[in-house]
């Protein structure tokens, strides 16, 4: 049975989700120690539990938002591809994402 449904979660169910997420993260690290973390996996393991605790459900979360963020990041990566210095590129990515976050928080739309 999946926990990603629209039912209101009890404290016990939230604890169960937490245990599953911790086990999954541990197993993935052991099985693939050299792999990097995808955006989806990061959001799932680092932010889902906080969301479920706050809203008592995870039905409001959709993959569409993650896919949109991935698309924006890919466009930014292509835009910054000519930058050879990884430190400078990292700062440019942080600056662009911070600016986009500010615009979203202020109610404006942002396209890279």
JSON list of C-alpha atoms in Angstrom, two decimals:
[
{"chain": "A", "resi": 1, "resn": "UNK", "atom": "CA", "xyz": [0.00, 0.00, 0.00]},
{"chain": "A", "resi": 2, "resn": "UNK", "atom": "CA", "xyz": [1.29, 3.44, -0.91]},
{"chain": "A", "resi": 3, "resn": "UNK", "atom": "CA", "xyz": [1.49, 6.28, 1.58]},
{"chain": "A", "resi": 4, "resn": "UNK", "atom": "CA", "xyz": [1.25, 8.87, -1.19]},
{"chain": "A", "resi": 5, "resn": "UNK", "atom": "CA", "xyz": [-2.49, 9.31, -1.10]},
{"chain": "A", "resi": 6, "resn": "UNK", "atom": "CA", "xyz": [-4.86, 12.02, 0.09]},
{"chain": "A", "resi": 7, "resn": "UNK", "atom": "CA", "xyz": [-5.76, 10.55, 3.48]},
{"chain": "A", "resi": 8, "resn": "UNK", "atom": "CA", "xyz": [-4.98, 12.50, 6.65]},
{"chain": "A", "resi": 9, "resn": "UNK", "atom": "CA", "xyz": [-1.97, 10.83, 8.27]},
{"chain": "A", "resi": 10, "resn": "UNK", "atom": "CA", "xyz": [-1.79, 9.86, 11.93]},
{"chain": "A", "resi": 11, "resn": "UNK", "atom": "CA", "xyz": [1.40, 10.35, 13.95]},
{"chain": "A", "resi": 12, "resn": "UNK", "atom": "CA", "xyz": [2.00, 6.61, 13.63]},
{"chain": "A", "resi": 13, "resn": "UNK", "atom": "CA", "xyz": [1.71, 6.75, 9.83]},
{"chain": "A", "resi": 14, "resn": "UNK", "atom": "CA", "xyz": [4.07, 9.73, 9.68]},
{"chain": "A", "resi": 15, "resn": "UNK", "atom": "CA", "xyz": [6.60, 7.82, 11.79]},
{"chain": "A", "resi": 16, "resn": "UNK", "atom": "CA", "xyz": [6.26, 4.88, 9.41]},
{"chain": "A", "resi": 17, "resn": "UNK", "atom": "CA", "xyz": [6.92, 7.17, 6.43]},
{"chain": "A", "resi": 18, "resn": "UNK", "atom": "CA", "xyz": [9.99, 8.53, 8.24]},
{"chain": "A", "resi": 19, "resn": "UNK", "atom": "CA", "xyz": [11.29, 4.99, 8.84]},
{"chain": "A", "resi": 20, "resn": "UNK", "atom": "CA", "xyz": [10.75, 4.05, 5.19]},
{"chain": "A", "resi": 21, "resn": "UNK", "atom": "CA", "xyz": [12.55, 7.18, 3.97]},
{"chain": "A", "resi": 22, "resn": "UNK", "atom": "CA", "xyz": [15.51, 6.55, 6.30]},
{"chain": "A", "resi": 23, "resn": "UNK", "atom": "CA", "xyz": [15.79, 2.92, 5.19]},
{"chain": "A", "resi": 24, "resn": "UNK", "atom": "CA", "xyz": [15.54, 3.87, 1.53]},
{"chain": "A", "resi": 25, "resn": "UNK", "atom": "CA", "xyz": [18.25, 6.51, 1.85]},
{"chain": "A", "resi": 26, "resn": "UNK", "atom": "CA", "xyz": [20.53, 4.08, 3.71]},
{"chain": "A", "resi": 27, "resn": "UNK", "atom": "CA", "xyz": [20.01, 1.29, 1.17]},
{"chain": "A", "resi": 28, "resn": "UNK", "atom": "CA", "xyz": [20.62, 3.63, -1.78]},
{"chain": "A", "resi": 29, "resn": "UNK", "atom": "CA", "xyz": [23.84, 4.97, -0.22]},
{"chain": "A", "resi": 30, "resn": "UNK", "atom": "CA", "xyz": [25.07, 1.43, 0.40]},
{"chain": "A", "resi": 31, "resn": "UNK", "atom": "CA", "xyz": [24.10, 0.15, -3.05]},
{"chain": "A", "resi": 32, "resn": "UNK", "atom": "CA", "xyz": [25.36, 3.18, -4.99]},
{"chain": "A", "resi": 33, "resn": "UNK", "atom": "CA", "xyz": [27.98, 5.05, -2.94]},
{"chain": "A", "resi": 34, "resn": "UNK", "atom": "CA", "xyz": [29.39, 6.87, -5.99]},
{"chain": "A", "resi": 35, "resn": "UNK", "atom": "CA", "xyz": [26.09, 8.07, -7.46]},
{"chain": "A", "resi": 36, "resn": "UNK", "atom": "CA", "xyz": [24.93, 11.65, -7.07]},
{"chain": "A", "resi": 37, "resn": "UNK", "atom": "CA", "xyz": [21.53, 12.54, -5.64]},
{"chain": "A", "resi": 38, "resn": "UNK", "atom": "CA", "xyz": [18.81, 13.58, -8.07]},
{"chain": "A", "resi": 39, "resn": "UNK", "atom": "CA", "xyz": [16.52, 16.52, -7.39]},
{"chain": "A", "resi": 40, "resn": "UNK", "atom": "CA", "xyz": [13.56, 14.17, -6.90]},
{"chain": "A", "resi": 41, "resn": "UNK", "atom": "CA", "xyz": [15.43, 12.01, -4.42]},
{"chain": "A", "resi": 42, "resn": "UNK", "atom": "CA", "xyz": [16.66, 15.05, -2.50]},
{"chain": "A", "resi": 43, "resn": "UNK", "atom": "CA", "xyz": [13.15, 16.48, -2.25]},
{"chain": "A", "resi": 44, "resn": "UNK", "atom": "CA", "xyz": [11.77, 13.12, -1.17]},
{"chain": "A", "resi": 45, "resn": "UNK", "atom": "CA", "xyz": [14.38, 12.38, 1.50]},
{"chain": "A", "resi": 46, "resn": "UNK", "atom": "CA", "xyz": [14.99, 15.92, 2.74]},
{"chain": "A", "resi": 47, "resn": "UNK", "atom": "CA", "xyz": [11.68, 17.76, 2.47]},
{"chain": "A", "resi": 48, "resn": "UNK", "atom": "CA", "xyz": [8.75, 15.34, 2.22]},
{"chain": "A", "resi": 49, "resn": "UNK", "atom": "CA", "xyz": [8.57, 14.50, 5.90]},
{"chain": "A", "resi": 50, "resn": "UNK", "atom": "CA", "xyz": [8.42, 18.17, 6.90]},
{"chain": "A", "resi": 51, "resn": "UNK", "atom": "CA", "xyz": [5.61, 18.69, 4.37]},
{"chain": "A", "resi": 52, "resn": "UNK", "atom": "CA", "xyz": [3.64, 15.67, 5.62]},
{"chain": "A", "resi": 53, "resn": "UNK", "atom": "CA", "xyz": [4.02, 16.76, 9.24]},
{"chain": "A", "resi": 54, "resn": "UNK", "atom": "CA", "xyz": [2.77, 20.24, 8.39]},
{"chain": "A", "resi": 55, "resn": "UNK", "atom": "CA", "xyz": [-0.15, 19.23, 6.14]},
{"chain": "A", "resi": 56, "resn": "UNK", "atom": "CA", "xyz": [-0.86, 15.75, 7.59]},
{"chain": "A", "resi": 57, "resn": "UNK", "atom": "CA", "xyz": [-0.97, 14.45, 4.01]},
{"chain": "A", "resi": 58, "resn": "UNK", "atom": "CA", "xyz": [1.20, 14.34, 0.94]},
{"chain": "A", "resi": 59, "resn": "UNK", "atom": "CA", "xyz": [-1.52, 14.46, -1.69]},
{"chain": "A", "resi": 60, "resn": "UNK", "atom": "CA", "xyz": [-0.81, 18.12, -2.49]},
{"chain": "A", "resi": 61, "resn": "UNK", "atom": "CA", "xyz": [2.69, 17.26, -3.66]},
{"chain": "A", "resi": 62, "resn": "UNK", "atom": "CA", "xyz": [2.94, 16.51, -7.34]},
{"chain": "A", "resi": 63, "resn": "UNK", "atom": "CA", "xyz": [5.78, 15.48, -9.56]},
{"chain": "A", "resi": 64, "resn": "UNK", "atom": "CA", "xyz": [4.92, 18.35, -11.90]},
{"chain": "A", "resi": 65, "resn": "UNK", "atom": "CA", "xyz": [6.62, 20.91, -9.67]},
{"chain": "A", "resi": 66, "resn": "UNK", "atom": "CA", "xyz": [9.75, 18.80, -9.45]},
{"chain": "A", "resi": 67, "resn": "UNK", "atom": "CA", "xyz": [9.81, 18.34, -13.22]},
{"chain": "A", "resi": 68, "resn": "UNK", "atom": "CA", "xyz": [9.42, 22.10, -13.70]},
{"chain": "A", "resi": 69, "resn": "UNK", "atom": "CA", "xyz": [12.34, 22.79, -11.34]},
{"chain": "A", "resi": 70, "resn": "UNK", "atom": "CA", "xyz": [14.42, 20.19, -13.18]},
{"chain": "A", "resi": 71, "resn": "UNK", "atom": "CA", "xyz": [13.60, 21.82, -16.51]},
{"chain": "A", "resi": 72, "resn": "UNK", "atom": "CA", "xyz": [14.60, 25.26, -15.21]},
{"chain": "A", "resi": 73, "resn": "UNK", "atom": "CA", "xyz": [17.85, 23.89, -13.79]},
{"chain": "A", "resi": 74, "resn": "UNK", "atom": "CA", "xyz": [18.66, 22.13, -17.08]},
{"chain": "A", "resi": 75, "resn": "UNK", "atom": "CA", "xyz": [18.11, 25.39, -19.01]},
{"chain": "A", "resi": 76, "resn": "UNK", "atom": "CA", "xyz": [20.37, 27.19, -16.55]},
{"chain": "A", "resi": 77, "resn": "UNK", "atom": "CA", "xyz": [23.03, 24.47, -16.88]},
{"chain": "A", "resi": 78, "resn": "UNK", "atom": "CA", "xyz": [22.99, 24.86, -20.69]},
{"chain": "A", "resi": 79, "resn": "UNK", "atom": "CA", "xyz": [23.11, 28.66, -20.40]},
{"chain": "A", "resi": 80, "resn": "UNK", "atom": "CA", "xyz": [26.16, 28.47, -18.12]},
{"chain": "A", "resi": 81, "resn": "UNK", "atom": "CA", "xyz": [27.92, 25.67, -20.04]},
{"chain": "A", "resi": 82, "resn": "UNK", "atom": "CA", "xyz": [30.58, 28.04, -21.47]},
{"chain": "A", "resi": 83, "resn": "UNK", "atom": "CA", "xyz": [31.78, 28.85, -17.94]},
{"chain": "A", "resi": 84, "resn": "UNK", "atom": "CA", "xyz": [34.82, 26.66, -17.32]},
{"chain": "A", "resi": 85, "resn": "UNK", "atom": "CA", "xyz": [35.55, 27.60, -13.71]},
{"chain": "A", "resi": 86, "resn": "UNK", "atom": "CA", "xyz": [33.37, 25.34, -11.52]},
{"chain": "A", "resi": 87, "resn": "UNK", "atom": "CA", "xyz": [33.46, 27.77, -8.58]},
{"chain": "A", "resi": 88, "resn": "UNK", "atom": "CA", "xyz": [32.25, 30.66, -10.74]},
{"chain": "A", "resi": 89, "resn": "UNK", "atom": "CA", "xyz": [29.61, 28.43, -12.29]},
{"chain": "A", "resi": 90, "resn": "UNK", "atom": "CA", "xyz": [28.44, 27.38, -8.81]},
{"chain": "A", "resi": 91, "resn": "UNK", "atom": "CA", "xyz": [28.10, 31.01, -7.73]},
{"chain": "A", "resi": 92, "resn": "UNK", "atom": "CA", "xyz": [26.20, 31.83, -10.94]},
{"chain": "A", "resi": 93, "resn": "UNK", "atom": "CA", "xyz": [23.79, 28.95, -10.31]},
{"chain": "A", "resi": 94, "resn": "UNK", "atom": "CA", "xyz": [23.19, 30.03, -6.70]},
{"chain": "A", "resi": 95, "resn": "UNK", "atom": "CA", "xyz": [22.66, 33.65, -7.82]},
{"chain": "A", "resi": 96, "resn": "UNK", "atom": "CA", "xyz": [20.18, 32.62, -10.53]},
{"chain": "A", "resi": 97, "resn": "UNK", "atom": "CA", "xyz": [18.24, 30.30, -8.22]},
{"chain": "A", "resi": 98, "resn": "UNK", "atom": "CA", "xyz": [18.18, 32.92, -5.45]},
{"chain": "A", "resi": 99, "resn": "UNK", "atom": "CA", "xyz": [16.87, 35.51, -7.87]},
{"chain": "A", "resi": 100, "resn": "UNK", "atom": "CA", "xyz": [14.22, 33.13, -9.19]},
{"chain": "A", "resi": 101, "resn": "UNK", "atom": "CA", "xyz": [13.20, 32.25, -5.63]},
{"chain": "A", "resi": 102, "resn": "UNK", "atom": "CA", "xyz": [12.85, 35.95, -4.76]},
{"chain": "A", "resi": 103, "resn": "UNK", "atom": "CA", "xyz": [10.65, 36.54, -7.81]},
{"chain": "A", "resi": 104, "resn": "UNK", "atom": "CA", "xyz": [8.47, 33.54, -7.01]},
{"chain": "A", "resi": 105, "resn": "UNK", "atom": "CA", "xyz": [8.13, 34.60, -3.37]},
{"chain": "A", "resi": 106, "resn": "UNK", "atom": "CA", "xyz": [7.17, 38.11, -4.46]},
{"chain": "A", "resi": 107, "resn": "UNK", "atom": "CA", "xyz": [4.53, 36.76, -6.84]},
{"chain": "A", "resi": 108, "resn": "UNK", "atom": "CA", "xyz": [6.34, 37.41, -10.11]},
{"chain": "A", "resi": 109, "resn": "UNK", "atom": "CA", "xyz": [7.04, 34.75, -12.71]},
{"chain": "A", "resi": 110, "resn": "UNK", "atom": "CA", "xyz": [10.56, 33.80, -13.69]},
{"chain": "A", "resi": 111, "resn": "UNK", "atom": "CA", "xyz": [11.85, 32.00, -16.77]},
{"chain": "A", "resi": 112, "resn": "UNK", "atom": "CA", "xyz": [15.53, 31.24, -17.26]}
]
